[in-house]
JSON list of C-alpha atoms in Angstrom, two decimals:
[
{"chain": "A", "resi": 18, "resn": "MET", "atom": "CA", "xyz": [96.79, 146.87, 148.01]},
{"chain": "A", "resi": 19, "resn": "ALA", "atom": "CA", "xyz": [94.73, 144.95, 145.42]},
{"chain": "A", "resi": 20, "resn": "SER", "atom": "CA", "xyz": [97.30, 142.44, 144.87]},
{"chain": "A", "resi": 21, "resn": "ALA", "atom": "CA", "xyz": [98.06, 142.23, 148.63]},
{"chain": "A", "resi": 22, "resn": "LEU", "atom": "CA", "xyz": [94.57, 141.26, 148.97]},
{"chain": "A", "resi": 23, "resn": "VAL", "atom": "CA", "xyz": [94.72, 138.74, 146.32]},
{"chain": "A", "resi": 24, "resn": "ARG", "atom": "CA", "xyz": [98.00, 137.16, 147.68]},
{"chain": "A", "resi": 25, "resn": "LEU", "atom": "CA", "xyz": [96.29, 136.65, 151.04]},
{"chain": "A", "resi": 26, "resn": "HIS", "atom": "CA", "xyz": [93.17, 135.14, 149.98]},
{"chain": "A", "resi": 27, "resn": "ARG", "atom": "CA", "xyz": [94.96, 132.62, 147.72]},
{"chain": "A", "resi": 28, "resn": "ASP", "atom": "CA", "xyz": [98.04, 131.74, 150.37]},
{"chain": "A", "resi": 29, "resn": "ASP", "atom": "CA", "xyz": [95.45, 131.62, 152.77]},
{"chain": "A", "resi": 30, "resn": "PRO", "atom": "CA", "xyz": [91.71, 130.64, 152.05]},
{"chain": "A", "resi": 31, "resn": "GLY", "atom": "CA", "xyz": [90.66, 130.93, 155.32]},
{"chain": "A", "resi": 32, "resn": "ALA", "atom": "CA", "xyz": [91.28, 134.55, 154.99]},
{"chain": "A", "resi": 33, "resn": "PHE", "atom": "CA", "xyz": [87.58, 134.86, 153.52]},
{"chain": "A", "resi": 34, "resn": "SER", "atom": "CA", "xyz": [86.22, 133.12, 156.59]},
{"chain": "A", "resi": 35, "resn": "VAL", "atom": "CA", "xyz": [86.88, 135.52, 158.63]},
{"chain": "A", "resi": 36, "resn": "SER", "atom": "CA", "xyz": [85.08, 138.06, 156.22]},
{"chain": "A", "resi": 37, "resn": "ARG", "atom": "CA", "xyz": [81.98, 136.06, 156.63]},
{"chain": "A", "resi": 38, "resn": "LEU", "atom": "CA", "xyz": [82.44, 135.29, 160.17]},
{"chain": "A", "resi": 39, "resn": "THR", "atom": "CA", "xyz": [82.51, 138.72, 160.81]},
{"chain": "A", "resi": 40, "resn": "CYS", "atom": "CA", "xyz": [79.45, 139.42, 158.15]},
{"chain": "A", "resi": 41, "resn": "ASP", "atom": "CA", "xyz": [77.66, 136.79, 160.63]},
{"chain": "A", "resi": 42, "resn": "LEU", "atom": "CA", "xyz": [78.69, 137.75, 163.94]},
{"chain": "A", "resi": 43, "resn": "ALA", "atom": "CA", "xyz": [77.83, 141.65, 162.79]},
{"chain": "A", "resi": 44, "resn": "ARG", "atom": "CA", "xyz": [74.20, 140.21, 162.57]},
{"chain": "A", "resi": 45, "resn": "VAL", "atom": "CA", "xyz": [74.37, 139.30, 166.59]},
{"chain": "A", "resi": 46, "resn": "PRO", "atom": "CA", "xyz": [72.78, 142.18, 168.52]},
{"chain": "A", "resi": 47, "resn": "ASN", "atom": "CA", "xyz": [75.49, 142.40, 171.73]},
{"chain": "A", "resi": 48, "resn": "LEU", "atom": "CA", "xyz": [77.77, 141.79, 168.92]},
{"chain": "A", "resi": 49, "resn": "THR", "atom": "CA", "xyz": [77.22, 144.70, 166.62]},
{"chain": "A", "resi": 50, "resn": "ASP", "atom": "CA", "xyz": [78.72, 147.89, 167.65]},
{"chain": "A", "resi": 51, "resn": "LEU", "atom": "CA", "xyz": [82.38, 145.57, 168.28]},
{"chain": "A", "resi": 52, "resn": "VAL", "atom": "CA", "xyz": [82.39, 143.88, 164.98]},
{"chain": "A", "resi": 53, "resn": "ARG", "atom": "CA", "xyz": [81.40, 147.54, 163.20]},
{"chain": "A", "resi": 54, "resn": "ASP", "atom": "CA", "xyz": [84.84, 149.07, 165.55]},
{"chain": "A", "resi": 55, "resn": "HIS", "atom": "CA", "xyz": [87.08, 146.47, 164.29]},
{"chain": "A", "resi": 56, "resn": "MET", "atom": "CA", "xyz": [85.85, 146.38, 160.61]},
{"chain": "A", "resi": 57, "resn": "ARG", "atom": "CA", "xyz": [86.53, 150.48, 160.86]},
{"chain": "A", "resi": 58, "resn": "ASP", "atom": "CA", "xyz": [89.82, 149.50, 161.88]},
{"chain": "A", "resi": 59, "resn": "TRP", "atom": "CA", "xyz": [90.78, 147.69, 159.09]},
{"chain": "A", "resi": 60, "resn": "LEU", "atom": "CA", "xyz": [89.79, 149.51, 157.30]},
{"chain": "A", "resi": 61, "resn": "GLY", "atom": "CA", "xyz": [91.75, 152.39, 158.42]},
{"chain": "A", "resi": 62, "resn": "LEU", "atom": "CA", "xyz": [94.67, 150.25, 157.91]},
{"chain": "A", "resi": 63, "resn": "LEU", "atom": "CA", "xyz": [94.09, 149.85, 154.98]},
{"chain": "A", "resi": 64, "resn": "ALA", "atom": "CA", "xyz": [93.16, 153.12, 153.84]},
{"chain": "A", "resi": 65, "resn": "GLY", "atom": "CA", "xyz": [96.61, 154.21, 155.93]},
{"chain": "A", "resi": 66, "resn": "LEU", "atom": "CA", "xyz": [98.53, 151.84, 152.93]},
{"chain": "A", "resi": 67, "resn": "VAL", "atom": "CA", "xyz": [96.10, 153.40, 150.08]},
{"chain": "A", "resi": 68, "resn": "SER", "atom": "CA", "xyz": [97.59, 156.80, 151.35]},
{"chain": "A", "resi": 69, "resn": "ARG", "atom": "CA", "xyz": [101.25, 155.93, 151.23]},
{"chain": "A", "resi": 70, "resn": "ALA", "atom": "CA", "xyz": [100.29, 154.70, 148.25]},
{"chain": "A", "resi": 71, "resn": "GLN", "atom": "CA", "xyz": [98.99, 157.84, 146.84]},
{"chain": "A", "resi": 72, "resn": "THR", "atom": "CA", "xyz": [101.64, 160.00, 148.66]},
{"chain": "A", "resi": 73, "resn": "ASP", "atom": "CA", "xyz": [104.14, 157.71, 146.51]},
{"chain": "A", "resi": 74, "resn": "GLY", "atom": "CA", "xyz": [101.83, 158.79, 143.14]},
{"chain": "A", "resi": 75, "resn": "ASP", "atom": "CA", "xyz": [100.83, 155.11, 142.86]},
{"chain": "A", "resi": 76, "resn": "LEU", "atom": "CA", "xyz": [97.24, 155.92, 143.18]},
{"chain": "A", "resi": 77, "resn": "PRO", "atom": "CA", "xyz": [95.57, 158.91, 142.44]},
{"chain": "A", "resi": 78, "resn": "PRO", "atom": "CA", "xyz": [95.09, 161.46, 145.17]},
{"chain": "A", "resi": 79, "resn": "THR", "atom": "CA", "xyz": [91.77, 162.68, 143.94]},
{"chain": "A", "resi": 80, "resn": "LEU", "atom": "CA", "xyz": [90.53, 159.32, 145.14]},
{"chain": "A", "resi": 81, "resn": "ASP", "atom": "CA", "xyz": [89.21, 159.33, 148.98]},
{"chain": "A", "resi": 82, "resn": "ALA", "atom": "CA", "xyz": [91.22, 156.63, 150.72]},
{"chain": "A", "resi": 83, "resn": "ARG", "atom": "CA", "xyz": [89.27, 155.39, 152.98]},
{"chain": "A", "resi": 84, "resn": "ASP", "atom": "CA", "xyz": [86.57, 155.10, 150.02]},
{"chain": "A", "resi": 85, "resn": "LEU", "atom": "CA", "xyz": [89.13, 153.07, 148.08]},
{"chain": "A", "resi": 86, "resn": "ALA", "atom": "CA", "xyz": [89.82, 150.86, 150.81]},
{"chain": "A", "resi": 87, "resn": "ALA", "atom": "CA", "xyz": [85.97, 149.75, 151.24]},
{"chain": "A", "resi": 88, "resn": "VAL", "atom": "CA", "xyz": [85.71, 149.38, 147.41]},
{"chain": "A", "resi": 89, "resn": "LEU", "atom": "CA", "xyz": [88.39, 146.71, 147.27]},
{"chain": "A", "resi": 90, "resn": "VAL", "atom": "CA", "xyz": [87.76, 144.64, 150.55]},
{"chain": "A", "resi": 91, "resn": "ALA", "atom": "CA", "xyz": [83.88, 145.11, 149.02]},
{"chain": "A", "resi": 92, "resn": "ALA", "atom": "CA", "xyz": [84.74, 143.97, 145.66]},
{"chain": "A", "resi": 93, "resn": "THR", "atom": "CA", "xyz": [87.02, 141.13, 147.35]},
{"chain": "A", "resi": 94, "resn": "ASP", "atom": "CA", "xyz": [84.69, 139.49, 149.85]},
{"chain": "A", "resi": 95, "resn": "GLY", "atom": "CA", "xyz": [81.81, 140.15, 146.42]},
{"chain": "A", "resi": 96, "resn": "LEU", "atom": "CA", "xyz": [84.40, 138.42, 143.94]},
{"chain": "A", "resi": 97, "resn": "LYS", "atom": "CA", "xyz": [85.03, 135.24, 146.59]},
{"chain": "A", "resi": 98, "resn": "ASP", "atom": "CA", "xyz": [81.22, 134.99, 147.03]},
{"chain": "A", "resi": 99, "resn": "LEU", "atom": "CA", "xyz": [80.27, 135.54, 143.43]},
{"chain": "A", "resi": 100, "resn": "GLY", "atom": "CA", "xyz": [82.49, 132.58, 142.43]},
{"chain": "A", "resi": 101, "resn": "GLY", "atom": "CA", "xyz": [81.81, 130.52, 144.74]},
{"chain": "A", "resi": 102, "resn": "LEU", "atom": "CA", "xyz": [78.13, 130.62, 143.43]},
{"chain": "A", "resi": 103, "resn": "ILE", "atom": "CA", "xyz": [79.13, 130.37, 139.54]},
{"chain": "A", "resi": 104, "resn": "ASP", "atom": "CA", "xyz": [82.29, 128.41, 139.56]},
{"chain": "A", "resi": 105, "resn": "THR", "atom": "CA", "xyz": [83.12, 124.77, 140.33]},
{"chain": "A", "resi": 106, "resn": "PRO", "atom": "CA", "xyz": [85.47, 124.22, 143.28]},
{"chain": "A", "resi": 107, "resn": "SER", "atom": "CA", "xyz": [88.32, 123.53, 140.66]},
{"chain": "A", "resi": 108, "resn": "ARG", "atom": "CA", "xyz": [87.71, 126.81, 138.86]},
{"chain": "A", "resi": 109, "resn": "ALA", "atom": "CA", "xyz": [87.24, 129.08, 141.85]},
{"chain": "A", "resi": 110, "resn": "ARG", "atom": "CA", "xyz": [90.77, 129.74, 142.39]},
{"chain": "A", "resi": 111, "resn": "ARG", "atom": "CA", "xyz": [92.07, 130.82, 138.68]},
{"chain": "A", "resi": 112, "resn": "ALA", "atom": "CA", "xyz": [88.27, 132.77, 138.25]},
{"chain": "A", "resi": 113, "resn": "PHE", "atom": "CA", "xyz": [88.54, 135.08, 141.06]},
{"chain": "A", "resi": 114, "resn": "GLU", "atom": "CA", "xyz": [92.55, 135.46, 140.56]},
{"chain": "A", "resi": 115, "resn": "ARG", "atom": "CA", "xyz": [90.86, 136.60, 136.69]},
{"chain": "A", "resi": 116, "resn": "ARG", "atom": "CA", "xyz": [88.53, 138.64, 138.01]},
{"chain": "A", "resi": 117, "resn": "ILE", "atom": "CA", "xyz": [90.23, 140.30, 140.77]},
{"chain": "A", "resi": 118, "resn": "ASP", "atom": "CA", "xyz": [92.66, 141.05, 138.21]},
{"chain": "A", "resi": 119, "resn": "VAL", "atom": "CA", "xyz": [89.96, 143.26, 136.31]},
{"chain": "A", "resi": 120, "resn": "LEU", "atom": "CA", "xyz": [89.95, 145.15, 139.28]},
{"chain": "A", "resi": 121, "resn": "VAL", "atom": "CA", "xyz": [93.50, 145.40, 139.66]},
{"chain": "A", "resi": 122, "resn": "ARG", "atom": "CA", "xyz": [93.58, 147.01, 136.01]},
{"chain": "A", "resi": 123, "resn": "LEU", "atom": "CA", "xyz": [90.79, 149.14, 136.84]},
{"chain": "A", "resi": 124, "resn": "VAL", "atom": "CA", "xyz": [92.62, 150.68, 139.83]},
{"chain": "A", "resi": 125, "resn": "ASP", "atom": "CA", "xyz": [96.13, 150.93, 137.71]},
{"chain": "A", "resi": 126, "resn": "ALA", "atom": "CA", "xyz": [94.40, 152.70, 135.13]},
{"chain": "A", "resi": 127, "resn": "SER", "atom": "CA", "xyz": [92.89, 155.23, 137.37]},
{"chain": "A", "resi": 128, "resn": "SER", "atom": "CA", "xyz": [95.79, 155.68, 138.64]},
{"chain": "A", "resi": 129, "resn": "ALA", "atom": "CA", "xyz": [97.12, 156.40, 135.08]},
{"chain": "A", "resi": 130, "resn": "ARG", "atom": "CA", "xyz": [95.37, 159.19, 134.70]}
]
């Protein structure tokens, strides 16, 4: 699943814009609840994928699926934000992929336990 998020960000640079726009819209008082509901739906969809991976034995069943989905989204968005601050534009994509690979390896390592 983390790999799918990486591919999404690599293949569609606009995907990150959705995350940023969502955060901005969540600060508009009359949109907060609507945006929150949509984000919860998105996390629910991802949690369903995590649950399926747990059932298939690809992820440890001891992790809460909704929490892992939230961590993966937050880590992906956070790494993208951080890269925009510390990397030059010419290095940002490669650095993002390298850092997200660390996240994937962490998730994989927890699966191997």
